[in-house]
mmCIF file of C-alpha atoms in Angstrom:
data_model
loop_
_atom_site.group_PDB
_atom_site.id
_atom_site.type_symbol
_atom_site.label_atom_id
_atom_site.label_comp_id
_atom_site.label_asym_id
_atom_site.label_seq_id
_atom_site.Cartn_x
_atom_site.Cartn_y
_atom_site.Cartn_z
ATOM 1 C CA LEU K 1 0.049 -0.051 0.069
ATOM 2 C CA PHE K 2 2.871 2.261 0.805
ATOM 3 C CA LYS K 3 4.413 1.677 -2.481
ATOM 4 C CA HIS K 4 1.142 2.560 -4.460
ATOM 5 C CA TYR K 5 1.057 5.681 -2.347
ATOM 6 C CA ILE K 6 4.432 6.872 -3.283
ATOM 7 C CA LEU K 7 3.870 6.039 -6.993
ATOM 8 C CA ALA K 8 0.554 8.067 -7.022
ATOM 9 C CA LEU K 9 2.378 11.008 -5.299
ATOM 10 C CA TRP K 10 5.228 10.779 -7.947
ATOM 11 C CA ARG K 11 2.796 10.895 -10.759
ATOM 12 C CA VAL K 12 1.070 13.873 -9.263
ATOM 13 C CA ILE K 13 4.474 15.646 -8.980
ATOM 14 C CA ILE K 14 5.486 14.824 -12.574
ATOM 15 C CA PHE K 15 2.083 16.158 -13.708
ATOM 16 C CA TYR K 16 2.337 19.365 -11.860
ATOM 17 C CA TYR K 17 6.062 20.083 -13.097
ATOM 18 C CA THR K 18 4.965 19.214 -16.638
ATOM 19 C CA LEU K 19 2.029 21.728 -16.587
ATOM 20 C CA ARG K 20 4.051 24.312 -14.903
ATOM 21 C CA ALA K 21 6.978 23.884 -17.715
ATOM 22 C CA GLN K 22 4.358 24.171 -20.442
ATOM 23 C CA TYR K 23 2.859 27.406 -18.781
ATOM 24 C CA LEU K 24 6.320 29.002 -18.270
ATOM 25 C CA ALA K 25 7.391 28.085 -21.890
ATOM 26 C CA ARG K 26 4.385 29.857 -23.511
ATOM 27 C CA PRO K 27 4.626 33.781 -24.340
ATOM 28 C CA TYR K 28 3.433 35.762 -21.347
ATOM 29 C CA THR K 29 0.405 37.646 -22.860
ATOM 30 C CA MET K 30 -1.897 37.686 -19.724
ATOM 31 C CA GLY K 31 -3.825 40.888 -19.613
ATOM 32 C CA ARG K 32 -2.420 42.571 -22.730
ATOM 33 C CA VAL K 33 -5.491 42.149 -24.961
ATOM 34 C CA GLY K 34 -8.051 43.654 -22.245
ATOM 35 C CA VAL K 35 -5.958 46.606 -21.341
ATOM 36 C CA PHE K 36 -5.507 47.922 -24.959
ATOM 37 C CA SER K 37 -9.048 49.427 -24.277
ATOM 38 C CA ILE K 38 -7.249 52.273 -22.120
ATOM 39 C CA PHE K 39 -6.316 53.672 -25.396
ATOM 40 C CA GLY K 40 -9.960 54.100 -26.515
ATOM 41 C CA ASP K 41 -12.457 56.791 -25.850
ATOM 42 C CA ASP K 42 -12.376 59.409 -22.896
ATOM 43 C CA ASP K 43 -14.680 59.249 -19.870
ATOM 44 C CA VAL K 44 -13.701 55.554 -19.034
ATOM 45 C CA GLU K 45 -12.865 54.364 -15.713
ATOM 46 C CA LEU K 46 -9.078 53.494 -15.441
ATOM 47 C CA THR K 47 -6.713 52.842 -12.573
ATOM 48 C CA GLY K 48 -4.381 55.748 -11.787
ATOM 49 C CA ALA K 49 -1.430 53.775 -13.352
ATOM 50 C CA GLU K 50 -3.378 53.301 -16.511
ATOM 51 C CA ILE K 51 -4.502 57.015 -16.579
ATOM 52 C CA LEU K 52 -0.783 57.989 -16.238
ATOM 53 C CA VAL K 53 0.384 55.760 -19.243
ATOM 54 C CA ARG K 54 -2.560 57.083 -21.378
ATOM 55 C CA CYS K 55 -1.685 60.542 -20.614
ATOM 56 C CA LEU K 56 1.751 59.907 -21.815
ATOM 57 C CA LYS K 57 0.446 58.331 -24.988
ATOM 58 C CA ASP K 58 -1.908 61.516 -25.546
ATOM 59 C CA GLU K 59 1.124 63.662 -25.101
ATOM 60 C CA GLY K 60 2.905 61.808 -27.854
ATOM 61 C CA VAL K 61 5.513 60.315 -25.636
ATOM 62 C CA GLU K 62 7.286 57.458 -27.340
ATOM 63 C CA TYR K 63 10.053 56.489 -24.945
ATOM 64 C CA VAL K 64 10.068 56.380 -21.039
ATOM 65 C CA PHE K 65 13.596 56.054 -19.280
ATOM 66 C CA GLY K 66 13.331 54.324 -15.986
ATOM 67 C CA TYR K 67 14.197 51.701 -13.501
ATOM 68 C CA PRO K 68 11.330 49.730 -11.573
ATOM 69 C CA GLY K 69 10.733 49.901 -7.945
ATOM 70 C CA GLY K 70 7.899 48.850 -5.534
ATOM 71 C CA ALA K 71 6.209 52.323 -5.495
ATOM 72 C CA VAL K 72 5.887 52.175 -9.245
ATOM 73 C CA LEU K 73 4.918 48.584 -10.013
ATOM 74 C CA HIS K 74 1.434 49.493 -11.012
ATOM 75 C CA ILE K 75 2.722 51.897 -13.542
ATOM 76 C CA TYR K 76 4.962 49.271 -14.866
ATOM 77 C CA ASP K 77 2.317 46.746 -15.143
ATOM 78 C CA ALA K 78 0.165 49.365 -17.168
ATOM 79 C CA LEU K 79 3.321 50.041 -19.316
ATOM 80 C CA TYR K 80 3.604 46.319 -20.019
ATOM 81 C CA ARG K 81 0.039 45.899 -21.189
ATOM 82 C CA GLN K 82 0.303 48.307 -24.068
ATOM 83 C CA GLU K 83 2.817 48.839 -26.990
ATOM 84 C CA ASP K 84 2.583 52.547 -27.854
ATOM 85 C CA VAL K 85 4.804 53.869 -24.971
ATOM 86 C CA LYS K 86 8.172 52.008 -24.882
ATOM 87 C CA HIS K 87 10.191 51.737 -21.904
ATOM 88 C CA ILE K 88 14.046 52.026 -21.952
ATOM 89 C CA LEU K 89 15.414 50.047 -18.987
ATOM 90 C CA VAL K 90 18.734 51.618 -17.503
ATOM 91 C CA ARG K 91 21.143 50.435 -14.793
ATOM 92 C CA HIS K 92 20.743 53.358 -12.598
ATOM 93 C CA GLU K 93 18.184 56.221 -12.204
ATOM 94 C CA GLN K 94 20.818 58.787 -12.818
ATOM 95 C CA GLY K 95 21.484 57.157 -16.185
ATOM 96 C CA ALA K 96 17.818 57.363 -16.800
ATOM 97 C CA THR K 97 17.626 61.121 -16.321
ATOM 98 C CA HIS K 98 20.813 61.737 -18.427
ATOM 99 C CA ALA K 99 19.381 59.551 -21.197
ATOM 100 C CA ALA K 100 16.101 61.404 -21.128
ATOM 101 C CA ASP K 101 18.144 64.611 -21.369
ATOM 102 C CA GLY K 102 20.164 63.471 -24.298
ATOM 103 C CA TYR K 103 16.905 62.380 -26.002
ATOM 104 C CA ALA K 104 15.414 65.979 -25.392
ATOM 105 C CA ARG K 105 18.369 67.711 -26.797
ATOM 106 C CA SER K 106 18.586 65.558 -29.809
ATOM 107 C CA THR K 107 14.794 65.526 -30.701
ATOM 108 C CA GLY K 108 13.544 68.787 -29.173
ATOM 109 C CA ARG K 109 10.802 66.925 -27.383
ATOM 110 C CA PRO K 110 10.469 66.405 -23.626
ATOM 111 C CA GLY K 111 12.368 63.488 -22.061
ATOM 112 C CA VAL K 112 10.121 61.454 -19.534
ATOM 113 C CA VAL K 113 11.694 59.484 -16.627
ATOM 114 C CA LEU K 114 10.070 57.059 -14.404
ATOM 115 C CA VAL K 115 11.776 56.115 -10.878
ATOM 116 C CA THR K 116 10.466 54.696 -7.648
ATOM 117 C CA SER K 117 10.431 56.330 -4.222
ATOM 118 C CA GLY K 118 13.245 56.963 -1.837
ATOM 119 C CA PRO K 119 16.547 56.047 -3.373
ATOM 120 C CA GLY K 120 15.108 56.029 -6.852
ATOM 121 C CA ALA K 121 14.088 59.622 -6.521
ATOM 122 C CA THR K 122 17.296 60.852 -4.773
ATOM 123 C CA ASN K 123 19.522 59.144 -7.440
ATOM 124 C CA ALA K 124 17.866 61.183 -10.224
ATOM 125 C CA ILE K 125 18.653 64.518 -8.592
ATOM 126 C CA THR K 126 21.878 65.261 -10.854
ATOM 127 C CA GLY K 127 20.155 64.498 -14.019
ATOM 128 C CA ILE K 128 17.189 66.633 -12.979
ATOM 129 C CA ALA K 129 19.325 69.584 -11.894
ATOM 130 C CA THR K 130 21.433 69.214 -15.277
ATOM 131 C CA ALA K 131 18.249 69.644 -17.240
ATOM 132 C CA HIS K 132 16.940 72.520 -15.227
ATOM 133 C CA MET K 133 20.202 74.394 -15.498
ATOM 134 C CA ASP K 134 20.570 73.859 -19.293
ATOM 135 C CA SER K 135 16.705 74.548 -20.037
ATOM 136 C CA ILE K 136 16.033 70.945 -21.121
ATOM 137 C CA PRO K 137 12.431 70.015 -21.158
ATOM 138 C CA MET K 138 11.963 66.794 -18.813
ATOM 139 C CA VAL K 139 9.148 65.398 -17.012
ATOM 140 C CA VAL K 140 10.244 63.139 -14.233
ATOM 141 C CA ILE K 141 7.699 60.779 -12.681
ATOM 142 C CA THR K 142 8.604 59.492 -9.069
ATOM 143 C CA GLY K 143 6.878 56.978 -6.950
ATOM 144 C CA GLN K 144 5.846 57.660 -3.422
ATOM 145 C CA VAL K 145 4.706 55.748 -0.434
ATOM 146 C CA PRO K 146 0.705 55.664 -0.070
ATOM 147 C CA THR K 147 -0.726 58.857 0.878
ATOM 148 C CA THR K 148 -1.700 57.491 4.488
ATOM 149 C CA ALA K 149 2.112 56.894 5.204
ATOM 150 C CA ILE K 150 3.394 60.134 3.966
ATOM 151 C CA GLY K 151 5.272 61.934 6.933
ATOM 152 C CA SER K 152 5.438 58.605 8.994
ATOM 153 C CA ASP K 153 9.084 57.779 8.095
ATOM 154 C CA ALA K 154 7.723 54.825 5.937
ATOM 155 C CA PHE K 155 10.210 52.633 4.176
ATOM 156 C CA GLN K 156 11.883 54.309 1.268
ATOM 157 C CA GLU K 157 9.984 57.532 1.947
ATOM 158 C CA VAL K 158 11.722 60.862 1.125
ATOM 159 C CA ASP K 159 10.253 64.275 0.706
ATOM 160 C CA SER K 160 10.702 64.324 -3.084
ATOM 161 C CA VAL K 161 8.761 67.655 -3.486
ATOM 162 C CA GLY K 162 11.154 69.450 -0.970
ATOM 163 C CA ILE K 163 14.439 67.867 -2.253
ATOM 164 C CA THR K 164 13.704 68.738 -5.915
ATOM 165 C CA ARG K 165 12.299 72.302 -5.255
ATOM 166 C CA PRO K 166 15.644 73.969 -5.811
ATOM 167 C CA CYS K 167 16.590 72.383 -9.016
ATOM 168 C CA VAL K 168 13.246 71.965 -10.908
ATOM 169 C CA LYS K 169 10.805 74.445 -12.794
ATOM 170 C CA HIS K 170 8.012 73.150 -10.902
ATOM 171 C CA ASN K 171 6.909 69.971 -8.929
ATOM 172 C CA PHE K 172 3.704 68.358 -7.833
ATOM 173 C CA LEU K 173 2.334 65.798 -5.311
ATOM 174 C CA VAL K 174 -0.700 63.925 -6.544
ATOM 175 C CA LYS K 175 -2.919 62.958 -3.724
ATOM 176 C CA ASP K 176 -6.066 62.368 -5.700
ATOM 177 C CA VAL K 177 -6.451 60.122 -8.678
ATOM 178 C CA LYS K 178 -8.985 62.440 -10.079
ATOM 179 C CA ASP K 179 -6.228 65.129 -10.421
ATOM 180 C CA LEU K 180 -3.698 62.905 -12.055
ATOM 181 C CA ALA K 181 -4.516 63.684 -15.618
ATOM 182 C CA THR K 182 -4.702 67.359 -15.206
ATOM 183 C CA THR K 183 -1.391 67.410 -13.399
ATOM 184 C CA ILE K 184 0.429 65.324 -16.127
ATOM 185 C CA LYS K 185 -0.888 67.935 -18.513
ATOM 186 C CA LYS K 186 0.546 70.824 -16.583
ATOM 187 C CA ALA K 187 3.759 69.106 -16.016
ATOM 188 C CA PHE K 188 4.222 68.736 -19.936
ATOM 189 C CA TYR K 189 2.935 72.291 -20.372
ATOM 190 C CA LEU K 190 5.500 73.835 -17.840
ATOM 191 C CA ALA K 191 8.380 71.699 -19.127
ATOM 192 C CA THR K 192 8.007 72.787 -22.663
ATOM 193 C CA THR K 193 6.691 76.447 -22.594
ATOM 194 C CA GLY K 194 8.598 79.504 -21.784
ATOM 195 C CA ARG K 195 12.074 78.689 -20.540
ATOM 196 C CA PRO K 196 11.930 74.877 -20.745
ATOM 197 C CA GLY K 197 13.126 72.951 -17.712
ATOM 198 C CA SER K 198 12.409 69.802 -15.626
ATOM 199 C CA VAL K 199 9.155 69.262 -13.806
ATOM 200 C CA VAL K 200 8.763 66.444 -11.171
ATOM 201 C CA VAL K 201 5.416 64.571 -10.586
ATOM 202 C CA ASP K 202 5.389 62.726 -7.250
ATOM 203 C CA VAL K 203 2.695 59.893 -7.461
ATOM 204 C CA PRO K 204 1.865 57.805 -4.231
ATOM 205 C CA LYS K 205 1.326 54.080 -4.945
ATOM 206 C CA ASP K 206 -2.130 54.073 -3.602
ATOM 207 C CA VAL K 207 -3.147 56.685 -6.428
ATOM 208 C CA THR K 208 -1.865 54.402 -9.084
ATOM 209 C CA ALA K 209 -4.238 51.643 -7.815
ATOM 210 C CA GLU K 210 -7.449 53.668 -7.247
ATOM 211 C CA ARG K 211 -9.848 54.161 -10.293
ATOM 212 C CA ALA K 212 -11.386 57.278 -11.700
ATOM 213 C CA GLU K 213 -12.769 58.309 -15.065
ATOM 214 C CA TYR K 214 -10.182 59.303 -17.572
ATOM 215 C CA HIS K 215 -10.473 62.719 -19.274
ATOM 216 C CA TYR K 216 -7.345 64.435 -20.613
ATOM 217 C CA PRO K 217 -7.574 68.202 -20.832
ATOM 218 C CA LYS K 218 -6.716 69.652 -24.326
ATOM 219 C CA GLU K 219 -5.033 72.703 -22.904
ATOM 220 C CA VAL K 220 -4.343 74.011 -19.344
ATOM 221 C CA SER K 221 -4.286 77.598 -17.968
ATOM 222 C CA ILE K 222 -1.520 78.169 -15.520
ATOM 223 C CA PHE K 223 -0.655 81.375 -13.763
ATOM 224 C CA ASN K 224 -2.718 83.454 -16.176
ATOM 225 C CA ALA K 225 -3.733 86.019 -13.739
ATOM 226 C CA HIS K 226 -0.141 86.677 -12.858
ATOM 227 C CA ARG K 227 0.813 86.942 -16.679
ATOM 228 C CA GLN K 228 -2.135 89.386 -17.369
ATOM 229 C CA LYS K 229 -1.053 91.750 -14.205
ATOM 230 C CA ALA K 230 2.557 91.600 -15.630
ATOM 231 C CA HIS K 231 1.541 92.522 -19.001
ATOM 232 C CA ALA K 232 -0.706 95.334 -17.655
ATOM 233 C CA LEU K 233 2.146 96.609 -15.546
ATOM 234 C CA TYR K 234 5.113 96.570 -18.075
ATOM 235 C CA GLY K 235 3.320 96.456 -21.401
ATOM 236 C CA TRP K 236 6.446 95.373 -23.327
ATOM 237 C CA ARG K 237 8.060 92.118 -24.678
ATOM 238 C CA ARG K 238 11.579 91.196 -25.106
ATOM 239 C CA ASP K 239 13.084 91.517 -28.543
ATOM 240 C CA ILE K 240 16.023 89.416 -27.846
ATOM 241 C CA GLU K 241 15.878 85.662 -27.434
ATOM 242 C CA ARG K 242 18.643 83.708 -25.498
ATOM 243 C CA ARG K 243 19.679 80.284 -26.489
ATOM 244 C CA ALA K 244 20.519 78.149 -23.584
ATOM 245 C CA GLY K 245 21.909 74.850 -25.151
ATOM 246 C CA CYS K 246 21.285 73.730 -28.587
ATOM 247 C CA THR K 247 17.634 74.172 -28.881
ATOM 248 C CA HIS K 248 15.406 73.206 -31.927
ATOM 249 C CA ARG K 249 13.604 76.389 -33.112
ATOM 250 C CA ASN K 250 12.222 77.432 -36.501
ATOM 251 C CA ASP K 251 14.682 79.463 -38.706
ATOM 252 C CA ALA K 252 12.149 82.381 -38.694
ATOM 253 C CA TYR K 253 13.435 83.014 -35.160
ATOM 254 C CA VAL K 254 16.849 84.111 -36.599
ATOM 255 C CA ARG K 255 15.627 87.522 -37.764
ATOM 256 C CA PHE K 256 15.468 88.481 -33.987
ATOM 257 C CA PRO K 257 18.586 89.359 -32.081
ATOM 258 C CA HIS K 258 20.069 86.364 -30.366
ATOM 259 C CA HIS K 259 22.722 85.546 -27.845
ATOM 260 C CA THR K 260 23.777 82.018 -26.724
ATOM 261 C CA ASN K 261 25.666 80.579 -23.578
ATOM 262 C CA VAL K 262 28.427 78.110 -23.925
ATOM 263 C CA ASP K 263 26.145 75.302 -24.318
ATOM 264 C CA GLY K 264 24.351 76.864 -27.125
ATOM 265 C CA ALA K 265 27.307 77.872 -29.234
ATOM 266 C CA GLY K 266 26.886 76.785 -32.618
ATOM 267 C CA CYS K 267 23.112 76.153 -32.564
ATOM 268 C CA LEU K 268 22.679 79.088 -34.893
ATOM 269 C CA PRO K 269 24.783 80.258 -37.953
ATOM 270 C CA CYS K 270 27.514 82.558 -36.584
ATOM 271 C CA HIS K 271 27.512 84.678 -39.822
ATOM 272 C CA ARG K 272 23.928 86.329 -38.978
ATOM 273 C CA SER K 273 24.337 89.823 -37.922
ATOM 274 C CA ALA K 274 21.614 89.346 -35.234
ATOM 275 C CA ILE K 275 23.817 86.828 -33.296
ATOM 276 C CA THR K 276 25.753 88.343 -30.366
ATOM 277 C CA ARG K 277 28.736 86.524 -28.680
ATOM 278 C CA HIS K 278 27.704 84.046 -25.938
ATOM 279 C CA ALA K 279 27.398 84.774 -22.313
ATOM 280 C CA ARG K 280 29.283 82.608 -20.026
ATOM 281 C CA HIS K 281 27.387 82.310 -16.761
ATOM 282 C CA ALA K 282 24.058 84.208 -17.151
ATOM 283 C CA ARG K 283 21.984 80.965 -17.425
ATOM 284 C CA HIS K 284 18.905 82.625 -15.973
ATOM 285 C CA LEU K 285 18.736 85.815 -18.166
#
């Protein structure tokens, strides 16, 4: 009887591992077909992670440079379940920001970075500051501990908003999934308009798991009241454009007076009479 028991157990084990090997050998496609619907019409209910990925697609983002971590796993799942936005895996978060910086410099489009909370965010500081100082458009999405754990010294919790404030054009902390789409739109708007720069969007993990209707605004209005007051007070506009770094602009701008910093030397033809010699350190002119 004992021998029959051992033989039956052995057959069950062989059957289990045979099925397991067949399952692991097949292409992993679980969930891909269903989630393609996140790229359908507006006003559909999606998770925060799916909303974020769809916002990137609607902004025309082709590549996201990043390194995965616990706080952004839902976002990585949403990235996996679609094929429009491609992820470039790096070995270190600082490499992700520098890669996105180079992509933005060479294409003129904003670079997008995705890193996790804590060390993921702090490792990205050097690249964020570089993009900010050189006026390179970059949107950095950082993971964060759940909203209920913020301020409790949770595992891998850092004040990403406070740390990055001196070296970004603007930063956001998203506490409600309903504000996520509008915040992403504002981030891309700020990163690419006026003087370009880096913008950080801090997204807690529970926000990426909550669900809300997706509606991506076609345009956003930021600081309009301040701009109207400034125009009313001064009533003038600058007739000189400064090139910080090798930016991609229409050649029609060459008719206006320009001057460049060291990084922007060579981005405009030097024989034009409207070109002045570059300024060395006046990055914030």
